[in-house]
mmCIF file of C-alpha atoms and ligand atoms in Angstrom:
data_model
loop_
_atom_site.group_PDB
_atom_site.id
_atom_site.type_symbol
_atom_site.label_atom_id
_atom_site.label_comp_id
_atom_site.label_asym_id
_atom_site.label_seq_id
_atom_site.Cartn_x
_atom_site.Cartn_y
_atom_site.Cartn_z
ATOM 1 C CA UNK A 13 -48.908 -72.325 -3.990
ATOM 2 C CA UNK A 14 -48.778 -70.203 -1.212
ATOM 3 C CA UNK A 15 -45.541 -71.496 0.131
ATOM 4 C CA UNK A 16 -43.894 -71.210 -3.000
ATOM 5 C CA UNK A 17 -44.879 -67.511 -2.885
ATOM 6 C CA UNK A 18 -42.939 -67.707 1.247
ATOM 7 C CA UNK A 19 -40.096 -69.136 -0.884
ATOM 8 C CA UNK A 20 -40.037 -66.049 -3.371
ATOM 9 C CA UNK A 21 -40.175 -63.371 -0.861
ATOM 10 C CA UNK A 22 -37.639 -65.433 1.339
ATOM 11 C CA UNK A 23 -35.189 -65.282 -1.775
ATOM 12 C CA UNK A 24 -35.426 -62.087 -2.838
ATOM 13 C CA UNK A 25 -35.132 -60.549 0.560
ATOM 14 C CA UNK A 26 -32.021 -62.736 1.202
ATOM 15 C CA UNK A 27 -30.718 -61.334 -2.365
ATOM 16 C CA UNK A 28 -30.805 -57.896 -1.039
ATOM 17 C CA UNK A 29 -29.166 -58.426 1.522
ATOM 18 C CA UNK A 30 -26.025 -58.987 -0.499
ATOM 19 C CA UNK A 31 -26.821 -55.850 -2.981
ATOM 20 C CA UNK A 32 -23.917 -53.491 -1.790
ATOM 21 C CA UNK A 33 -23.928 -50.785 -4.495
ATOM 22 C CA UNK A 34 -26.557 -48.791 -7.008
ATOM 23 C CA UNK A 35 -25.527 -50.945 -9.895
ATOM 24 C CA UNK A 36 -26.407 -54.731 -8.409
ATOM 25 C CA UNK A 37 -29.752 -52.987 -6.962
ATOM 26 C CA UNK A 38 -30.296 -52.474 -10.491
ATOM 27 C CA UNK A 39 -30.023 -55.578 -11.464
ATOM 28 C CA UNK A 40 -31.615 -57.010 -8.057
ATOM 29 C CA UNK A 41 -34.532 -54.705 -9.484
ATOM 30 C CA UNK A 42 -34.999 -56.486 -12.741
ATOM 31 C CA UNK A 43 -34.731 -60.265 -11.525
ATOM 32 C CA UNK A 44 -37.049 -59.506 -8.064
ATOM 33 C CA UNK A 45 -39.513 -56.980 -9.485
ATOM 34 C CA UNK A 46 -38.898 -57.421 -13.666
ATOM 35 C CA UNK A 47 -41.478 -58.027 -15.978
ATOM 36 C CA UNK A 48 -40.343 -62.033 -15.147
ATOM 37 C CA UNK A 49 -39.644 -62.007 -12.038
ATOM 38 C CA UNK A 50 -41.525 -65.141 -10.545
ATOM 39 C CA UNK A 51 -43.968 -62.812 -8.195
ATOM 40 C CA UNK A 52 -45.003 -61.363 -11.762
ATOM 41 C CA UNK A 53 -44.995 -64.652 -13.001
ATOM 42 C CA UNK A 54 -47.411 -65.823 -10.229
ATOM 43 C CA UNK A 55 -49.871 -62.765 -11.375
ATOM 44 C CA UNK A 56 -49.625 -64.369 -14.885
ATOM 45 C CA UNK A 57 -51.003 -67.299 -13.914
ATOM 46 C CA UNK A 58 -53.665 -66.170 -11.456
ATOM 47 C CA UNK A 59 -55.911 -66.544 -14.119
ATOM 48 C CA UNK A 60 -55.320 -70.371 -14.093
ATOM 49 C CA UNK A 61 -56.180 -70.884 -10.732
ATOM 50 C CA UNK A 62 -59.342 -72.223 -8.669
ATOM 51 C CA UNK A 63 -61.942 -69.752 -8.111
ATOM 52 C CA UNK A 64 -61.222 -69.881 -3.833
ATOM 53 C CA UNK A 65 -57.749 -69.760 -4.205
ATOM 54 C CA UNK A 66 -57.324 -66.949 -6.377
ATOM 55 C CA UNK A 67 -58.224 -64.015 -3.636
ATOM 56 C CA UNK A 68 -55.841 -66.010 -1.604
ATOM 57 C CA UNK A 69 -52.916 -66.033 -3.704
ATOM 58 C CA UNK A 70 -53.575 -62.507 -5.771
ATOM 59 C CA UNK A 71 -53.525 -60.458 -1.869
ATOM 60 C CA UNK A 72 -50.768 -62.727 -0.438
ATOM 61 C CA UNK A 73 -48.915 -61.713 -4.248
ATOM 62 C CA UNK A 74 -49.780 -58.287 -3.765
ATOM 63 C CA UNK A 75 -48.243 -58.335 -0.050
ATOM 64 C CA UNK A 76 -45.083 -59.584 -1.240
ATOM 65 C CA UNK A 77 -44.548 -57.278 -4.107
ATOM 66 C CA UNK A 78 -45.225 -54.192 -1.769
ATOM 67 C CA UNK A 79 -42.763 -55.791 0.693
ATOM 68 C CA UNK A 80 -40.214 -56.148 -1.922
ATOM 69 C CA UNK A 81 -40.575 -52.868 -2.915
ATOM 70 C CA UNK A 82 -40.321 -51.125 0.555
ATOM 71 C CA UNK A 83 -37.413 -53.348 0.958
ATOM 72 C CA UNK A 84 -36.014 -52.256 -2.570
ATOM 73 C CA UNK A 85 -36.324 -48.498 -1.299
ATOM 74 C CA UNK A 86 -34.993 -49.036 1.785
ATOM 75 C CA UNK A 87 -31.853 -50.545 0.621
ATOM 76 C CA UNK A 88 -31.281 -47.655 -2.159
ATOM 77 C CA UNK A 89 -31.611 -45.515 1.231
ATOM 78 C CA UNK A 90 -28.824 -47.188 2.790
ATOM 79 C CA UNK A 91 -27.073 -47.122 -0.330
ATOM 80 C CA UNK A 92 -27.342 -43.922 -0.737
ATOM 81 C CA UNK A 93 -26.288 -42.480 2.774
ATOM 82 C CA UNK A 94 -23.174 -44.870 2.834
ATOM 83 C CA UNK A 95 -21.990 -43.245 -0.867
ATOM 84 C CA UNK A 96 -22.373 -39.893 1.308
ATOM 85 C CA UNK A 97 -20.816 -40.445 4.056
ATOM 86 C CA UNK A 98 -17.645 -41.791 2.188
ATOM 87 C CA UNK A 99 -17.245 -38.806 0.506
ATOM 88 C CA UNK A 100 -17.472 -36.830 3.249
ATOM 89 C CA UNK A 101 -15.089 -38.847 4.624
ATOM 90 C CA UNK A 102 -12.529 -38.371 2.084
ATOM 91 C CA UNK A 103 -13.089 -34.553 2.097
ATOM 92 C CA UNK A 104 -13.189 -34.048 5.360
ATOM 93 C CA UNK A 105 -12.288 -30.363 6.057
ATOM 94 C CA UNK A 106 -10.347 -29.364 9.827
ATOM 95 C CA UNK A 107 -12.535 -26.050 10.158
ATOM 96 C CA UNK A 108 -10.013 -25.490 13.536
ATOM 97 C CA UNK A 109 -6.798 -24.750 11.109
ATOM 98 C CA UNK A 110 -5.496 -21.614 11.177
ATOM 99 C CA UNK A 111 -6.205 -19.374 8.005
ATOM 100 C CA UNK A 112 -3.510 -18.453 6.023
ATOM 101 C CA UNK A 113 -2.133 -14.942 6.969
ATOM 102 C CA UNK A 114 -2.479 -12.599 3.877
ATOM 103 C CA UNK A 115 0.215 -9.414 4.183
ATOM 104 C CA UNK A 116 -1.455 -6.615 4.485
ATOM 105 C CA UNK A 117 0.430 -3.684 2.249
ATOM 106 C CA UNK A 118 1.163 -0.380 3.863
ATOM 107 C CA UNK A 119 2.631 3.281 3.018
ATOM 108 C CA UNK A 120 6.050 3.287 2.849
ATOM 109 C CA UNK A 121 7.906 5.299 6.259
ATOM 110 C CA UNK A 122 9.196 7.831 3.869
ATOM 111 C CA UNK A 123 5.807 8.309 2.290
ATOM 112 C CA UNK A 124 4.197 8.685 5.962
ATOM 113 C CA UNK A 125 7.096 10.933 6.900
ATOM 114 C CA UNK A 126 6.185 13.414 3.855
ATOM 115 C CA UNK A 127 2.823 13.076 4.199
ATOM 116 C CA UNK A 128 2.856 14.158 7.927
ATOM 117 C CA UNK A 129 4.856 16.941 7.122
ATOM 118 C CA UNK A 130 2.735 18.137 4.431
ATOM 119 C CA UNK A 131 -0.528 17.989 6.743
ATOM 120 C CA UNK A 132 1.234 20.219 9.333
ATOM 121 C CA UNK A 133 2.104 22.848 6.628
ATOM 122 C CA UNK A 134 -1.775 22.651 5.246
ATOM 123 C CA UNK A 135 -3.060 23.167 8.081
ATOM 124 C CA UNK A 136 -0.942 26.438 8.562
ATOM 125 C CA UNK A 137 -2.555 27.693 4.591
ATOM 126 C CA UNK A 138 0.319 25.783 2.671
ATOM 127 C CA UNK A 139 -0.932 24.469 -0.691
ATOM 128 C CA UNK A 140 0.950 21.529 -2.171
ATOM 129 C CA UNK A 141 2.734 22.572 -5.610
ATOM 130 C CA UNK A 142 4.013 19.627 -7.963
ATOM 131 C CA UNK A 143 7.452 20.616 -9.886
ATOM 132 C CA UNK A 144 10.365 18.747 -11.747
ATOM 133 C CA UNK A 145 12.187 15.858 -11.233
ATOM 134 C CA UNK A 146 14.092 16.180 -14.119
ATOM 135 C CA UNK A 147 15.608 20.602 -14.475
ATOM 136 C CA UNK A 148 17.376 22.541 -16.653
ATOM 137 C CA UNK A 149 20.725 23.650 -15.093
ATOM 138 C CA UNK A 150 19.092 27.391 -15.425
ATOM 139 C CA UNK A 151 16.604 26.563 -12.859
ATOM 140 C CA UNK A 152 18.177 23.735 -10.690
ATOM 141 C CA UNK A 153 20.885 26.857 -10.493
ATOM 142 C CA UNK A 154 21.283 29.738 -12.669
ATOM 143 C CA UNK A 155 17.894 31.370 -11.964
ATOM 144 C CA UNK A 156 18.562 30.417 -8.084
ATOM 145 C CA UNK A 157 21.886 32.903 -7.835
ATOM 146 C CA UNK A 158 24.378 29.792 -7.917
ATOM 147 C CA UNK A 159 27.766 31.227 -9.434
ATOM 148 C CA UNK A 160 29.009 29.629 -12.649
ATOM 149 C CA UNK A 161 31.912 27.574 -10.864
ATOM 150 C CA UNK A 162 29.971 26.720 -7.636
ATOM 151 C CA UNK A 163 30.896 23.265 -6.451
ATOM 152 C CA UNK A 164 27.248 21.826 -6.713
ATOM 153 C CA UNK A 165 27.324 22.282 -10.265
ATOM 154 C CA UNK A 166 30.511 20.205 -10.798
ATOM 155 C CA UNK A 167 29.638 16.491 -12.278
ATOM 156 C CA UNK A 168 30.530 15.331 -9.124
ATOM 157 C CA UNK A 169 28.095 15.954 -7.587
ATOM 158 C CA UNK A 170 24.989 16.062 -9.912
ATOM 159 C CA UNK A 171 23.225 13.513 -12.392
ATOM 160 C CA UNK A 172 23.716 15.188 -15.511
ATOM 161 C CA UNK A 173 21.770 13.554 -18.917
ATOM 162 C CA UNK A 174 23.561 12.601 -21.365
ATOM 163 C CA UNK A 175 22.267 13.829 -24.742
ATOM 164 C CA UNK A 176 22.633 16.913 -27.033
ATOM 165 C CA UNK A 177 21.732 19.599 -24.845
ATOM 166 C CA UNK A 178 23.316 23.144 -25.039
ATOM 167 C CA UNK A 179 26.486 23.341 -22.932
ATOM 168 C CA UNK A 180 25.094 26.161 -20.434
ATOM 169 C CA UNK A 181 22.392 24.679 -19.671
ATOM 170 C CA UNK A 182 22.483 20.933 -19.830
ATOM 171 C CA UNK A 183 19.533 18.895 -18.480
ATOM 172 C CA UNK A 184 19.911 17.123 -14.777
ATOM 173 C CA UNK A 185 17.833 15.348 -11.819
ATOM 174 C CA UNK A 186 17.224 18.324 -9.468
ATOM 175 C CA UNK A 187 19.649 17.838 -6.625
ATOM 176 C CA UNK A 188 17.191 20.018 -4.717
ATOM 177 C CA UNK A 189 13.769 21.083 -4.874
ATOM 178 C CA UNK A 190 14.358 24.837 -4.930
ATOM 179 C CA UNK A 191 14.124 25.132 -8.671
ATOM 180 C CA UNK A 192 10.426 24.739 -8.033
ATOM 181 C CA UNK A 193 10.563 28.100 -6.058
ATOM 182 C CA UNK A 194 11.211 29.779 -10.025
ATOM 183 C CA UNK A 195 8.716 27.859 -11.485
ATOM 184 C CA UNK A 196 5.752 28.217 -8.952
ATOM 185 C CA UNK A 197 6.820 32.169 -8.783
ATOM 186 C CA UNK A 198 6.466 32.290 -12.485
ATOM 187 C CA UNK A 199 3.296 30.583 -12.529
ATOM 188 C CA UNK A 200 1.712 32.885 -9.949
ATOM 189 C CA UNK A 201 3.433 36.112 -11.470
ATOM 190 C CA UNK A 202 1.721 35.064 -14.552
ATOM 191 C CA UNK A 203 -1.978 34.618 -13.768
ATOM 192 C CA UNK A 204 -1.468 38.960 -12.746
ATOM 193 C CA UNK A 205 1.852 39.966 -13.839
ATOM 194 C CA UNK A 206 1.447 43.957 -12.572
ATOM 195 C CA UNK A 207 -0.183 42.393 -9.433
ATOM 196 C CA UNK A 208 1.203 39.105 -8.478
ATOM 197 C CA UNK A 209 -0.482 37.430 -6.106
ATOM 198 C CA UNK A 210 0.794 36.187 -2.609
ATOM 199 C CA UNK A 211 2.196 32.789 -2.344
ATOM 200 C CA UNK A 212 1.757 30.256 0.572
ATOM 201 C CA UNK A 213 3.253 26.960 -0.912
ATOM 202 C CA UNK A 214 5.211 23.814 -0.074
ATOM 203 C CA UNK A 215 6.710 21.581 -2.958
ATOM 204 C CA UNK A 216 7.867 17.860 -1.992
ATOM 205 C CA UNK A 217 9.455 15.489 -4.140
ATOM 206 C CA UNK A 218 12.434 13.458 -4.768
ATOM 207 C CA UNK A 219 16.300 15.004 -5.009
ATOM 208 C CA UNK A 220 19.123 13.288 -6.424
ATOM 209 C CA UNK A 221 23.031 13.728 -6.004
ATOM 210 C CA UNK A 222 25.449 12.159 -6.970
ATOM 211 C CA UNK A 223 27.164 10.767 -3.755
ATOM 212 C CA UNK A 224 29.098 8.234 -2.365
ATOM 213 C CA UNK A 225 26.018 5.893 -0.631
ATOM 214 C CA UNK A 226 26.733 5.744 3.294
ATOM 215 C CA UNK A 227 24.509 5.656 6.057
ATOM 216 C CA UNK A 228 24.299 9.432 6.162
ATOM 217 C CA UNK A 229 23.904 10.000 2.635
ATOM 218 C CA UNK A 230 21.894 8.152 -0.456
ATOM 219 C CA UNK A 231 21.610 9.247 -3.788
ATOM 220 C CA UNK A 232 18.062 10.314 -3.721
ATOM 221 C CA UNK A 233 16.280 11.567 -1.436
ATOM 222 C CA UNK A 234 12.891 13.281 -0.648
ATOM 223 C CA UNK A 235 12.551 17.052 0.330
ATOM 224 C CA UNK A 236 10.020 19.537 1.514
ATOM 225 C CA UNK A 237 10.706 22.901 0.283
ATOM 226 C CA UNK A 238 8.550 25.882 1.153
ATOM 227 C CA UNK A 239 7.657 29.442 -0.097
ATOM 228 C CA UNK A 240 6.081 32.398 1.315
ATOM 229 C CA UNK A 241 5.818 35.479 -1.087
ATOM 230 C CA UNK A 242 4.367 38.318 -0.181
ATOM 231 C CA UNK A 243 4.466 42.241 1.151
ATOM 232 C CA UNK A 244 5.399 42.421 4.536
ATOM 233 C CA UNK A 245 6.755 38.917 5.168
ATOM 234 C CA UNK A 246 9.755 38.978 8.072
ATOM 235 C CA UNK A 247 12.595 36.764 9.032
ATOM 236 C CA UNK A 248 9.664 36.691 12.263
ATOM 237 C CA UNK A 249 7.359 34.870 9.936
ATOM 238 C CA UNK A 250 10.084 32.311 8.973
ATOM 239 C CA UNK A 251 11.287 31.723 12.629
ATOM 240 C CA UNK A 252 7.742 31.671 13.110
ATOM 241 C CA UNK A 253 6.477 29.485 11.059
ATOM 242 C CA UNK A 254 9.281 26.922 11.556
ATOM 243 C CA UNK A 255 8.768 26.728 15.070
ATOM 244 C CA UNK A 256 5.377 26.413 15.495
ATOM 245 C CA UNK A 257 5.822 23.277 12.420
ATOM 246 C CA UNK A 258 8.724 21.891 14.792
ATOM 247 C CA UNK A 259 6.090 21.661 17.981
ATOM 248 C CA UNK A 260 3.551 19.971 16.147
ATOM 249 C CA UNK A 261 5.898 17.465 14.497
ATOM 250 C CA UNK A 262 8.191 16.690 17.389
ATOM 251 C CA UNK A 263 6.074 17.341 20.131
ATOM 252 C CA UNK A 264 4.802 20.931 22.220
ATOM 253 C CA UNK A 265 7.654 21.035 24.765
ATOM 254 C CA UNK A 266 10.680 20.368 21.676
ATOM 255 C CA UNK A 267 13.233 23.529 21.796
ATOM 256 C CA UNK A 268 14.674 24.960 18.518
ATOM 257 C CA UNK A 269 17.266 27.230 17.281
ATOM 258 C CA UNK A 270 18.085 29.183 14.430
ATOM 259 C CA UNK A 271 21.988 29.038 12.917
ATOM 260 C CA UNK A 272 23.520 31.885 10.708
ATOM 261 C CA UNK A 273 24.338 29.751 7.596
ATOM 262 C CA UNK A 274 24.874 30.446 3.817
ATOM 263 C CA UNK A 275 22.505 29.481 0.552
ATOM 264 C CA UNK A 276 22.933 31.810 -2.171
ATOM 265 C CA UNK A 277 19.432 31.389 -3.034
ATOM 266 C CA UNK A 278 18.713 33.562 0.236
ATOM 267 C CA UNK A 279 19.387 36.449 2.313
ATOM 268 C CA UNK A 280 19.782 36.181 5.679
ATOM 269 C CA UNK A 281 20.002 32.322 5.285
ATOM 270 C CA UNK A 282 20.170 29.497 8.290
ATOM 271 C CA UNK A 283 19.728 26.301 9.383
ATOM 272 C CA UNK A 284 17.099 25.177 11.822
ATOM 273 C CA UNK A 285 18.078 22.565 14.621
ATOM 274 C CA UNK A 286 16.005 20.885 17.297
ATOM 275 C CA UNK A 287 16.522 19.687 20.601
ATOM 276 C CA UNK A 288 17.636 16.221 20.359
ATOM 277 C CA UNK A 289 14.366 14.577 22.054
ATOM 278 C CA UNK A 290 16.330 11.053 22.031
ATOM 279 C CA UNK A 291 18.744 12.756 25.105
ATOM 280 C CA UNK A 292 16.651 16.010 25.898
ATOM 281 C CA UNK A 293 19.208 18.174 25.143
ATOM 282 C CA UNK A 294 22.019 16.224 27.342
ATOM 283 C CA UNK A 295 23.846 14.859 24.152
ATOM 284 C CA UNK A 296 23.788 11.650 23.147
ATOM 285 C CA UNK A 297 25.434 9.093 19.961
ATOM 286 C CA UNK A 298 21.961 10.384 17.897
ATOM 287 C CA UNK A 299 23.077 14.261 18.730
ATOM 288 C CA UNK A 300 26.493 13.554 17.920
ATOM 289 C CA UNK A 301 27.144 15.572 21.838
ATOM 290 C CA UNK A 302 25.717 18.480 20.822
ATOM 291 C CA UNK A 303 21.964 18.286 22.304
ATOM 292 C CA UNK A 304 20.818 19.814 19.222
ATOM 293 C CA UNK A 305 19.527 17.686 15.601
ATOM 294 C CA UNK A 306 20.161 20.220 12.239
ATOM 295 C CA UNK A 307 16.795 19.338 10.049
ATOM 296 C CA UNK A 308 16.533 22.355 7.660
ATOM 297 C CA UNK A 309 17.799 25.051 5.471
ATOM 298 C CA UNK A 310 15.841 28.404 5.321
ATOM 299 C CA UNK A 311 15.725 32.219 4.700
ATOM 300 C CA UNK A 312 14.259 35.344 2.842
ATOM 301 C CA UNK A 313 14.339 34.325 -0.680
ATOM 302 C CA UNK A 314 17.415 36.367 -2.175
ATOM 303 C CA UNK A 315 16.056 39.695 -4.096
ATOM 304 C CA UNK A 316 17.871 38.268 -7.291
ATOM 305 C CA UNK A 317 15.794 34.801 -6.833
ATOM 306 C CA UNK A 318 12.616 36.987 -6.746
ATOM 307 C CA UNK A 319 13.217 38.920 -9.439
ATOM 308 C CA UNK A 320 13.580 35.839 -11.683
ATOM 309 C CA UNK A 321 10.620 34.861 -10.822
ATOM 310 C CA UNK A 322 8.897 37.752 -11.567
ATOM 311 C CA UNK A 323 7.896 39.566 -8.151
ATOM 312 C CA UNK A 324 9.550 42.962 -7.937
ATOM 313 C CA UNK A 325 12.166 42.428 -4.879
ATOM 314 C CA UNK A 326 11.296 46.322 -3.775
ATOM 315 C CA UNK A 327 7.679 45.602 -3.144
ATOM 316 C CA UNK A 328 7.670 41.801 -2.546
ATOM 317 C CA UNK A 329 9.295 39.403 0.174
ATOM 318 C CA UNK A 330 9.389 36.143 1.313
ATOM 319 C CA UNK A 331 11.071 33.451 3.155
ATOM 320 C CA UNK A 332 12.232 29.735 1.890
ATOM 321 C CA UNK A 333 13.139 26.433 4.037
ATOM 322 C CA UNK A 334 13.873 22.944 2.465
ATOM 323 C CA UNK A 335 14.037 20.171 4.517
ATOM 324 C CA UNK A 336 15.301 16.224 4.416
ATOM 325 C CA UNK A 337 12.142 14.169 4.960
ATOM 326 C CA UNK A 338 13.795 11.013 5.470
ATOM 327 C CA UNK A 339 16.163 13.083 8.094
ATOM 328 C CA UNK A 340 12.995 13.683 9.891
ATOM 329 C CA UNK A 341 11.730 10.084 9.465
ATOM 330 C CA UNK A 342 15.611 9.015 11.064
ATOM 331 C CA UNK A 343 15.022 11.358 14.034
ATOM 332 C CA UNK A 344 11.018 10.159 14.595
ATOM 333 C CA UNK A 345 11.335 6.470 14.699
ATOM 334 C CA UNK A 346 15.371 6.468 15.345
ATOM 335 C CA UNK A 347 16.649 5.164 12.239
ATOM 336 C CA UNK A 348 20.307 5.204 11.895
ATOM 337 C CA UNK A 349 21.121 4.097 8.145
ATOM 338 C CA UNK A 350 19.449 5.981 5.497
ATOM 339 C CA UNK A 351 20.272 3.175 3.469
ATOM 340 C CA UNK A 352 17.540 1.359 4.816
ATOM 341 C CA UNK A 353 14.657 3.324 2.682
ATOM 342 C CA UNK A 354 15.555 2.089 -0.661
ATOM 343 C CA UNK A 355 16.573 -1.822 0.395
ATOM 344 C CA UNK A 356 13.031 -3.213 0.255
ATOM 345 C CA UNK A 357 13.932 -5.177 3.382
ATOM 346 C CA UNK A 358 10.928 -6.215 4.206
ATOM 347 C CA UNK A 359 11.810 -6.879 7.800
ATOM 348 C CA UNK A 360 12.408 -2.453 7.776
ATOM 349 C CA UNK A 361 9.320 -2.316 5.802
ATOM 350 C CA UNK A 362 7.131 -3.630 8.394
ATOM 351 C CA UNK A 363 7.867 -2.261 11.580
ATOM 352 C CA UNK A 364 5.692 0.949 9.850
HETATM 353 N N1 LIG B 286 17.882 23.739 -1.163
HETATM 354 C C1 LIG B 286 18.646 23.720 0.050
HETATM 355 C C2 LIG B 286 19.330 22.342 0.176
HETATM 356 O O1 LIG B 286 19.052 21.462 -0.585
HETATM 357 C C3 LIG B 286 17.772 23.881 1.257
HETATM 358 C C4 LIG B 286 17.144 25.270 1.301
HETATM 359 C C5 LIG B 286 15.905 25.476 0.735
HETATM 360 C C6 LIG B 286 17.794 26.331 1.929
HETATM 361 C C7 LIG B 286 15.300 26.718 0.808
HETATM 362 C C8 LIG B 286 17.206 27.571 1.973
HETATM 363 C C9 LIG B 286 15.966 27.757 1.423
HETATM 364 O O2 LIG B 286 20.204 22.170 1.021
#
């Protein structure tokens, strides 16, 4: 008897051996340790045995069947591990690859451009003031002294709408922002028409002409125009006010100059030019030879310009500038085709 039960342990052992997956340790399971499995058989019968032998046989029995248990979750163990560490294996992650690169999106160089322009004029007291992209010829020109047959107004040279508007005063994209001067001045005039109140204001937004595209000219465009009405206020406040903006923009030791020139929205008018800081003045292919870089339009707002917007000319002055903000962006970073702000080449994009 007890060396069939050596022959029982011997087999199942060697059976377990072969077991290589969950599903055969099942089955190992039911013919080793089963409700017939011959070590259960052999506590069947223990009942049918001498008196000595049974101790014998029933803790040698009991032996085995603990044996073949450990052994039973041992293997599942193994099992176990080696279903593990295939998958692993077949996932296996390299944690040393490079991530990949997400773009990071940024402001636009034009939108910069304005932005730092706009932060130099708030710091001086300039509030920002929102007008039009879309006018009424009576503001884009009437109410800002143009005369009937001035060239600007020809279709030529302006984005008219088409649509049933009223033949003196069809609707348009503003080709500048000046008609914003009228409708701020209104505004204020309004809140205290006997009294109205001093303005310190700069309006940016998009222009639009219609022009042949070239790398000096696009067919819209962003501009910074700005008002001062008050009493008192000088062509010394202009110049003033100009060149203090062109030293923090450019740079403290940046020259500038005023040029007689004509708008008939003011009166004394002129254009603004800076040093060319690409040649210090020398001349250069940015300058064009001349040392000097034109970047605005300015001067006291015309009496008939006031007037229309409701501050009496007699008691009331003021001054006006508009400048290119994209020109200013070409002189900063040395762009030399406008062009380039509307492509989308991404390549332009991101050298912001
Ligand atoms: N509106 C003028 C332009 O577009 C610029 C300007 C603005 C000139 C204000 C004088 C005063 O060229």
């Amino acid at each position: 008897m007890l060396s069939q039960l050596e022959q029982i342990e011997k087999k199942a052992l060697a059976d377990l051996e072969s077991v290589k997956n969950e599903g055969s340790l099942a089955e190992w399971h039911v013919a080793h340790l089963g409700r017939n499995a011959p070590i259960m058989q052999v506590f069947d019968k223990l009942g049918q045995l001498a008196k000595d032998e049974r101790p014998v046989i029933g803790r040698r029995a009991n032996e085995i069947k603990r044996t073949l248990e450990a052994a039973e979750a041992e293997r599942s163990g193994q099992l176990r591990q080696a279903a593990l560490s295939q998958a692993l294996q077949s996932e296996r992650l390299d944690v040393t690859m490079p991530g990949r690169q997400v773009p990071h999106g940024r402001l636009h160089p034009s939108t910069r451009t304005l932005r730092r322009i706009i932060h130099i004029f708030a710091e001086m007291g300039f509030q920002v003031y929102r007008s039009h992209d879309v006018e009424t010829d009576e503001y884009n020109f009437q109410l800002l002294n143009f005369p009937p047959f001035h060239p600007a107004r020809e279709m030529q040279d302006s984005f008219y709408m088409a649509g049933d508007y009223p033949k003196n005063n069809p609707l348009l994209l503003r080709t500048h922002t000046s008609p914003g001067q009228i409708r701020s001045m209104r505004e204020y005039a309004s809140m205290d028409p006997k009294n109205p109140p001093p303005i310190r204001i700069v309006l940016p937004g998009m222009c639009y002409r219609y022009e042949q595209i070239s790398a000096r000219s696009e067919i819209q465009f962003n501009q910074v125009e700005g008002l001062a009405v008050g009493e008192h206020i000088t062509f010394s406040d202009l110049k003033g006010t100009l060149t203090d903006f062109a030293r923090r923009m450019f740079g403290a030791q940046v020259r500038s100059r005023f040029r007689a020139a004509h708008f008939p929205f003011t009166e004394p008018s002129a254009e603004m030019d800076i040093e060319c800081f690409v040649c210090g003045g020398m001349g250069c292919p940015v300058c064009k030879r001349t040392g000097w870089l034109e970047i605005l339009g300015c001067g006291m707002v015309h009496p008939v310009v006031l007037q229309n917007g409701g501050y009496d000319p007699r008691r009331f002055s003021g001054y006006a500038f508009g400048m290119g903000s994209e020109r200013v962006a070409m002189l900063i970073h040395r762009i030399d085709d406008i062009r380039n702000f509307w492509m989308n080449d991404l390549r332009f994009l991101e050298q912001f």
